């Protein structure tokens, strides 16, 4: 067994959290081919992404409370096994409807890795330490989406799109084995919560009426909506409209991921000098600039690959700076129900992402315009949530130091 605070445990948590981006990013180059093979329109193919997000969101509301009662480790192992089995089902699907169903089931199991990986960080570290560790975790985890589209494109070209899902199944089985063998249980028994419906509802009620939790969660969700608007529309914009080869899609996608990693590293470095909310504001401003630039270029009819990739890379630098701090802020006040808090945080995040992705699929006109407009709108909404909620009530431990006798409000 690894020590809870060891680098090996951090790497293992990163591998579990990476299930989410791997399952969304690895098959992106195959979306046009899946549509052609099943004779399905863009909206039906895009549903394989949106239904994944819906399943991911709903499952978190269950696996979070289960993990608060029984511990993180057994729920993670069970969930990731379900993910692996559903991935095999995706590979064997013979219709777009079967693929959609298996993607939903894949998400139900796969949600255990990211939501409980985040909760485990809160179990192990203090709120301010968690912001730094989550930023490091995110930069490690970002290697997955950096490599996933390129690997997916190579598998698509050589073996066909079902091989992508078989590779995901193999990854899930590997992570399950490593967690079973190497990770100690991070949740102390003193923090275990009873599994009673009334108790769960009270926990969720406590969270949804907490202004601090809502502020950080909604700010995060809006930025995540912008990210998934890009994931939903990028393959159709870059491959179908701008003529990028599917096997080269991952190379352009990697530029965006590099931006996210740079934002994560900046967040971790700045956390030693600045308050978490100061880092969050800087990230928001960068994201708004990137989203706005893409929308302006699209409205002006500048239709090139770099008119999409460079602004999105800037957006992702901002996202990488703010997302770890938003998560740490949302969980800061809830050490005894971090699983439920992480679950509701993830539910709202994925619900908004699913809505943004579905909106891109519904309104897509073949050009970058719809995708760019939704990304810019999401960034602006995130800034509004921060100004209206977070700035008024920062999380405990995130506030500036006050002079003696100064009001906390």
Coordinates of C-alpha atoms in Angstrom, one line a residue:
X1 CA 0.0 0.0 0.0
X2 CA 1.1 3.5 -0.8
X3 CA 1.0 6.3 1.9
X4 CA -2.0 8.6 1.5
X5 CA 0.2 11.7 1.0
X6 CA 2.7 9.9 -1.3
X7 CA 3.3 10.9 -4.9
X8 CA 2.1 7.4 -5.9
X9 CA -1.3 7.9 -4.4
X10 CA -1.6 11.3 -6.2
X11 CA -0.7 9.6 -9.5
X12 CA -3.2 6.8 -8.8
X13 CA -5.9 9.4 -8.1
X14 CA -5.0 11.2 -11.3
X15 CA -5.4 7.9 -13.2
X16 CA -8.9 7.5 -11.7
X17 CA -9.9 11.0 -12.4
X18 CA -8.7 10.7 -16.0
X19 CA -11.5 8.2 -16.7
X20 CA -13.8 11.1 -17.4
X21 CA -11.7 12.9 -20.1
X22 CA -10.5 9.7 -21.6
X23 CA -14.1 8.5 -22.2
X24 CA -15.1 11.8 -23.8
X25 CA -11.9 12.8 -25.7
X26 CA -10.6 9.5 -27.0
X27 CA -13.5 8.9 -29.4
X28 CA -14.0 12.5 -30.6
X29 CA -12.1 11.8 -33.9
X30 CA -14.5 8.9 -34.6
X31 CA -17.7 10.9 -34.3
X32 CA -18.1 11.6 -38.0
X33 CA -17.3 8.0 -38.9
X34 CA -19.7 6.7 -36.3
X35 CA -22.4 8.8 -37.9
X36 CA -21.6 7.5 -41.3
X37 CA -21.5 3.8 -40.2
X38 CA -24.9 4.1 -38.4
X39 CA -26.4 6.5 -41.0
X40 CA -27.2 9.0 -38.2
X41 CA -27.3 12.8 -38.2
X42 CA -25.0 15.1 -36.2
X43 CA -27.6 15.4 -33.4
X44 CA -27.9 11.6 -32.9
X45 CA -24.2 11.1 -32.8
X46 CA -23.7 14.1 -30.5
X47 CA -26.2 12.4 -28.1
X48 CA -23.6 9.7 -27.4
X49 CA -21.7 12.5 -25.7
X50 CA -24.6 14.3 -24.0
X51 CA -26.1 11.0 -22.7
X52 CA -22.7 10.2 -21.2
X53 CA -22.7 13.5 -19.4
X54 CA -26.3 12.9 -18.1
X55 CA -25.4 9.5 -16.8
X56 CA -22.2 10.8 -15.3
X57 CA -24.2 13.6 -13.5
X58 CA -27.0 11.4 -12.2
X59 CA -24.6 8.6 -11.0
X60 CA -22.6 11.0 -8.9
X61 CA -25.7 11.7 -6.7
X62 CA -25.6 8.1 -5.8
X63 CA -21.9 7.2 -5.6
X64 CA -21.0 10.2 -3.5
X65 CA -23.3 9.3 -0.6
X66 CA -22.5 5.6 -0.9
X67 CA -18.8 6.5 -0.6
X68 CA -19.6 8.7 2.5
X69 CA -21.1 5.6 4.1
X70 CA -18.8 2.7 2.9
X71 CA -15.6 4.5 2.0
X72 CA -14.1 5.7 -1.2
X73 CA -12.2 2.6 -2.2
X74 CA -14.9 -0.1 -2.6
X75 CA -17.2 2.3 -4.5
X76 CA -14.4 3.3 -6.9
X77 CA -13.6 -0.3 -7.6
X78 CA -17.2 -1.3 -8.3
X79 CA -17.9 1.8 -10.5
X80 CA -14.8 1.4 -12.6
X81 CA -15.6 -2.3 -13.2
X82 CA -19.0 -1.2 -14.6
X83 CA -17.2 1.3 -16.8
X84 CA -15.0 -1.4 -18.3
X85 CA -18.0 -3.7 -19.0
X86 CA -20.0 -0.9 -20.6
X87 CA -17.0 0.0 -22.7
X88 CA -17.0 -3.5 -24.2
X89 CA -20.7 -3.0 -24.9
X90 CA -19.9 0.2 -26.8
X91 CA -17.4 -1.7 -28.9
X92 CA -20.0 -4.3 -29.8
X93 CA -22.9 -1.9 -30.5
X94 CA -24.8 -2.5 -33.8
X95 CA -26.9 0.6 -33.8
X96 CA -26.6 4.2 -32.7
X97 CA -29.3 3.6 -30.0
X98 CA -27.3 0.7 -28.5
X99 CA -24.2 2.9 -28.5
X100 CA -26.1 5.6 -26.7
X101 CA -27.3 3.2 -24.0
X102 CA -23.9 1.8 -23.4
X103 CA -22.4 5.2 -23.3
X104 CA -24.9 6.1 -20.5
X105 CA -23.9 2.9 -18.6
X106 CA -20.3 3.7 -19.2
X107 CA -20.8 7.0 -17.5
X108 CA -22.7 5.5 -14.6
X109 CA -19.7 3.4 -13.7
X110 CA -17.0 5.9 -14.7
X111 CA -18.3 8.7 -12.5
X112 CA -16.9 6.9 -9.4
X113 CA -13.3 7.6 -10.5
X114 CA -13.5 11.4 -10.9
X115 CA -16.0 12.2 -8.1
X116 CA -14.3 10.1 -5.5
X117 CA -10.8 10.9 -6.6
X118 CA -11.7 14.6 -5.9
X119 CA -13.3 13.7 -2.6
X120 CA -10.3 11.7 -1.5
X121 CA -8.1 14.8 -2.0
X122 CA -10.4 16.6 0.5
X123 CA -10.2 13.7 2.9
X124 CA -6.4 13.8 2.9
X125 CA -5.6 17.6 2.7
X126 CA -6.8 20.9 4.3
X127 CA -8.9 23.2 2.0
X128 CA -5.9 25.4 1.0
X129 CA -3.6 22.5 0.5
X130 CA -6.4 20.8 -1.5
X131 CA -6.4 23.7 -4.0
X132 CA -2.7 23.2 -4.7
X133 CA -3.0 19.4 -4.9
X134 CA -6.0 19.5 -7.1
X135 CA -4.1 21.8 -9.5
X136 CA -1.2 19.4 -9.6
X137 CA -3.7 16.5 -10.0
X138 CA -5.4 18.3 -12.9
X139 CA -2.1 18.9 -14.7
X140 CA -1.2 15.2 -14.3
X141 CA -4.7 14.2 -15.4
X142 CA -4.6 16.5 -18.4
X143 CA -2.0 14.2 -20.0
X144 CA -5.0 12.0 -20.7
X145 CA -6.9 14.4 -23.0
X146 CA -3.6 15.5 -24.5
X147 CA -2.9 12.0 -25.7
X148 CA -6.4 10.6 -26.0
X149 CA -7.6 12.1 -29.4
X150 CA -4.3 11.2 -31.0
X151 CA -4.4 7.7 -29.8
X152 CA -8.1 7.5 -30.7
X153 CA -7.3 8.8 -34.2
X154 CA -4.6 6.2 -34.6
X155 CA -6.9 3.4 -33.5
X156 CA -9.6 4.6 -35.8
X157 CA -7.3 4.6 -38.8
X158 CA -5.8 1.2 -38.1
X159 CA -8.5 -0.9 -36.4
X160 CA -11.8 1.1 -36.6
X161 CA -13.7 3.0 -33.9
X162 CA -14.7 -0.1 -31.8
X163 CA -11.1 -0.5 -30.8
X164 CA -11.2 2.8 -29.0
X165 CA -13.8 1.4 -26.6
X166 CA -11.8 -1.8 -26.1
X167 CA -8.8 0.3 -25.1
X168 CA -11.0 2.2 -22.6
X169 CA -12.1 -1.1 -21.1
X170 CA -8.5 -2.3 -20.7
X171 CA -7.6 1.0 -19.0
X172 CA -10.5 0.7 -16.6
X173 CA -9.4 -2.9 -15.6
X174 CA -5.8 -1.7 -15.0
X175 CA -6.9 1.2 -12.8
X176 CA -9.3 -1.1 -10.8
X177 CA -6.4 -3.5 -10.1
X178 CA -4.1 -0.7 -9.0
X179 CA -6.7 0.8 -6.7
X180 CA -7.4 -2.5 -5.1
X181 CA -3.7 -3.2 -4.5
X182 CA -2.1 0.1 -3.9
X183 CA -4.5 2.7 -2.4
X184 CA -5.4 2.9 1.3
X185 CA -8.9 3.9 2.3
X186 CA -8.7 7.8 2.6
X187 CA -12.0 8.3 4.5
X188 CA -11.6 8.0 8.3
X189 CA -14.3 5.9 10.0
X190 CA -15.2 8.8 12.2
X191 CA -16.4 10.7 9.1
X192 CA -18.6 7.9 7.8
X193 CA -22.2 9.1 7.2
X194 CA -25.4 7.0 7.6
X195 CA -27.1 5.9 4.4
X196 CA -30.6 7.1 5.1
X197 CA -32.8 9.0 2.5
X198 CA -33.7 11.7 5.0
X199 CA -30.1 12.2 6.0
X200 CA -29.0 12.4 2.3
X201 CA -31.7 14.9 1.5
X202 CA -30.7 17.0 4.5
X203 CA -27.1 16.9 3.3
X204 CA -28.1 18.0 -0.2
X205 CA -30.4 20.7 1.2
X206 CA -27.5 22.0 3.3
X207 CA -25.4 22.3 0.1
X208 CA -27.9 23.9 -2.2
X209 CA -28.7 26.7 0.3
X210 CA -25.1 27.4 1.0
X211 CA -24.2 30.6 -1.0
X212 CA -20.5 29.8 -0.9
X213 CA -21.0 26.3 -2.4
X214 CA -23.4 27.5 -5.1
X215 CA -21.1 30.4 -6.0
X216 CA -18.0 28.2 -6.7
X217 CA -20.1 25.4 -8.2
X218 CA -22.0 27.6 -10.7
X219 CA -18.8 29.5 -11.7
X220 CA -17.1 26.1 -12.4
X221 CA -20.2 24.7 -14.2
X222 CA -20.4 27.6 -16.6
X223 CA -16.7 27.3 -17.6
X224 CA -17.2 23.5 -18.0
X225 CA -20.2 24.2 -20.3
X226 CA -17.8 26.2 -22.5
X227 CA -15.3 23.3 -22.5
X228 CA -17.9 20.7 -23.5
X229 CA -19.4 23.0 -26.1
X230 CA -15.9 22.7 -27.7
X231 CA -15.8 19.0 -27.2
X232 CA -19.2 18.6 -28.8
X233 CA -18.6 20.7 -31.8
X234 CA -14.8 20.6 -32.5
X235 CA -14.7 17.3 -34.5
X236 CA -17.5 18.5 -36.8
X237 CA -16.0 22.0 -37.2
X238 CA -12.4 20.9 -37.6
X239 CA -12.9 17.6 -39.6
X240 CA -16.0 18.3 -41.6
X241 CA -15.8 22.0 -42.1
X242 CA -12.1 22.9 -42.0
X243 CA -10.9 19.6 -43.6
X244 CA -8.6 18.3 -40.8
X245 CA -7.7 14.6 -41.2
X246 CA -9.1 12.5 -38.3
X247 CA -5.7 11.1 -37.4
X248 CA -4.4 14.7 -37.2
X249 CA -7.3 16.0 -35.0
X250 CA -5.5 15.0 -31.8
X251 CA -2.5 17.2 -32.7
X252 CA -4.6 20.3 -32.8
X253 CA -6.6 19.1 -29.7
X254 CA -3.3 18.8 -27.9
X255 CA -2.7 22.5 -28.2
X256 CA -5.8 23.1 -26.1
X257 CA -4.8 20.6 -23.5
X258 CA -1.3 22.1 -23.3
X259 CA -3.1 25.4 -22.5
X260 CA -5.1 23.6 -19.7
X261 CA -1.9 22.1 -18.3
X262 CA -0.2 25.6 -18.3
X263 CA -3.2 27.0 -16.4
X264 CA -3.0 24.2 -13.9
X265 CA 0.7 24.7 -13.3
X266 CA 0.2 28.5 -13.0
X267 CA -2.6 27.8 -10.5
X268 CA -0.4 25.6 -8.4
X269 CA 2.5 28.1 -8.5
X270 CA 0.4 31.1 -7.7
X271 CA -1.3 29.4 -4.8
X272 CA 1.9 30.0 -2.8
X273 CA 1.6 33.8 -3.4
X274 CA -2.0 34.6 -3.9
X275 CA -5.4 33.8 -2.4
X276 CA -7.4 31.1 -4.2
X277 CA -10.1 33.6 -5.2
X278 CA -7.4 36.0 -6.7
X279 CA -6.2 33.1 -8.9
X280 CA -9.8 32.3 -9.8
X281 CA -10.5 35.9 -11.0
X282 CA -7.4 35.9 -13.1
X283 CA -8.4 32.6 -14.7
X284 CA -11.9 33.9 -15.4
X285 CA -10.6 37.0 -17.2
X286 CA -8.3 34.8 -19.4
X287 CA -11.2 32.5 -20.2
X288 CA -13.5 35.4 -21.1
X289 CA -10.8 36.8 -23.4
X290 CA -10.3 33.5 -25.2
X291 CA -14.1 32.8 -25.7
X292 CA -14.7 36.3 -26.8
X293 CA -11.9 36.2 -29.3
X294 CA -13.2 33.0 -30.9
X295 CA -16.7 34.4 -31.2
X296 CA -15.5 37.7 -32.8
X297 CA -13.4 35.8 -35.4
X298 CA -16.3 33.5 -36.2
X299 CA -18.7 36.4 -36.6
X300 CA -16.2 38.1 -38.9
X301 CA -16.0 35.0 -41.1
X302 CA -12.4 34.1 -40.3
X303 CA -12.7 30.4 -40.9
X304 CA -9.3 28.8 -40.2
X305 CA -8.1 26.1 -37.9
X306 CA -6.0 28.5 -35.9
X307 CA -8.9 31.0 -35.5
X308 CA -10.5 28.2 -33.5
X309 CA -7.6 26.5 -31.7
X310 CA -5.7 29.6 -30.5
X311 CA -8.7 31.3 -28.8
X312 CA -9.7 27.9 -27.3
X313 CA -6.2 27.4 -26.0
X314 CA -6.4 30.8 -24.2
X315 CA -9.8 29.8 -22.8
X316 CA -8.3 26.6 -21.5
X317 CA -5.4 28.4 -19.8
X318 CA -8.0 30.3 -17.9
X319 CA -10.0 27.2 -17.1
X320 CA -6.9 25.4 -15.9
X321 CA -6.2 28.3 -13.5
X322 CA -9.7 28.5 -12.0
X323 CA -11.2 25.0 -12.0
X324 CA -9.0 23.6 -9.2
X325 CA -9.6 26.6 -7.0
X326 CA -13.4 26.5 -7.6
X327 CA -13.5 22.9 -6.6
X328 CA -11.4 23.5 -3.5
X329 CA -13.7 26.4 -2.6
X330 CA -16.9 24.4 -3.1
X331 CA -15.6 21.6 -0.8
X332 CA -13.9 23.7 1.8
X333 CA -16.8 23.9 4.3
X334 CA -17.9 20.3 4.2
X335 CA -15.1 17.9 5.5
X336 CA -17.7 15.4 6.9
X337 CA -19.7 15.1 3.7
X338 CA -17.1 15.7 1.0
X339 CA -18.4 12.8 -1.0
X340 CA -21.9 14.3 -1.2
X341 CA -20.5 17.8 -1.9
X342 CA -18.2 16.5 -4.6
X343 CA -21.2 14.5 -6.1
X344 CA -23.5 17.5 -6.2
X345 CA -20.7 19.7 -7.6
X346 CA -20.1 17.2 -10.3
X347 CA -23.8 16.7 -11.0
X348 CA -24.3 20.5 -11.6
X349 CA -21.1 20.6 -13.6
X350 CA -22.1 17.8 -15.9
X351 CA -25.7 18.8 -16.2
X352 CA -24.6 22.2 -17.5
X353 CA -22.0 20.6 -19.8
X354 CA -24.6 18.2 -21.2
X355 CA -26.9 21.2 -21.9
X356 CA -24.2 23.2 -23.6
X357 CA -23.1 20.2 -25.7
X358 CA -26.7 19.3 -26.7
X359 CA -27.2 23.0 -27.7
X360 CA -24.2 22.9 -30.0
X361 CA -25.5 19.7 -31.6
X362 CA -29.0 21.1 -32.1
X363 CA -28.0 24.5 -33.5
X364 CA -24.8 23.5 -35.4
X365 CA -24.8 25.1 -38.9
X366 CA -21.6 23.6 -40.2
X367 CA -19.5 26.6 -39.3
X368 CA -17.6 27.5 -36.0
X369 CA -20.2 30.2 -35.3
X370 CA -22.6 28.3 -33.0
X371 CA -19.8 26.6 -31.0
X372 CA -17.8 29.9 -30.6
X373 CA -20.9 31.8 -29.5
X374 CA -21.8 29.3 -26.8
X375 CA -18.2 29.2 -25.5
X376 CA -18.1 33.0 -25.2
X377 CA -21.6 33.0 -23.5
X378 CA -20.5 30.4 -20.9
X379 CA -17.4 32.4 -20.0
X380 CA -19.4 35.6 -19.5
X381 CA -22.0 33.7 -17.4
X382 CA -19.2 32.3 -15.2
X383 CA -17.8 35.8 -14.6
X384 CA -21.3 37.0 -13.6
X385 CA -21.7 34.1 -11.1
X386 CA -18.4 34.9 -9.5
X387 CA -19.2 38.6 -9.2
X388 CA -22.7 38.0 -7.8
X389 CA -21.9 35.1 -5.4
X390 CA -18.3 34.3 -4.8
X391 CA -16.9 37.8 -4.3
X392 CA -19.6 38.4 -1.6
X393 CA -19.1 35.1 0.2
X394 CA -15.6 33.5 -0.3
X395 CA -15.1 30.1 1.3
X396 CA -13.7 29.9 4.8
X397 CA -9.9 29.7 4.6
X398 CA -10.0 31.5 1.3
X399 CA -10.7 35.0 2.7
X400 CA -8.1 37.8 3.0
X401 CA -6.8 38.1 6.6
X402 CA -8.9 40.6 8.5
X403 CA -7.8 43.1 11.1
X404 CA -9.0 42.4 14.7
X405 CA -12.6 43.3 15.1
X406 CA -13.3 43.6 11.3
X407 CA -16.6 42.1 10.1
X408 CA -16.2 38.8 8.2
X409 CA -18.9 40.0 5.7

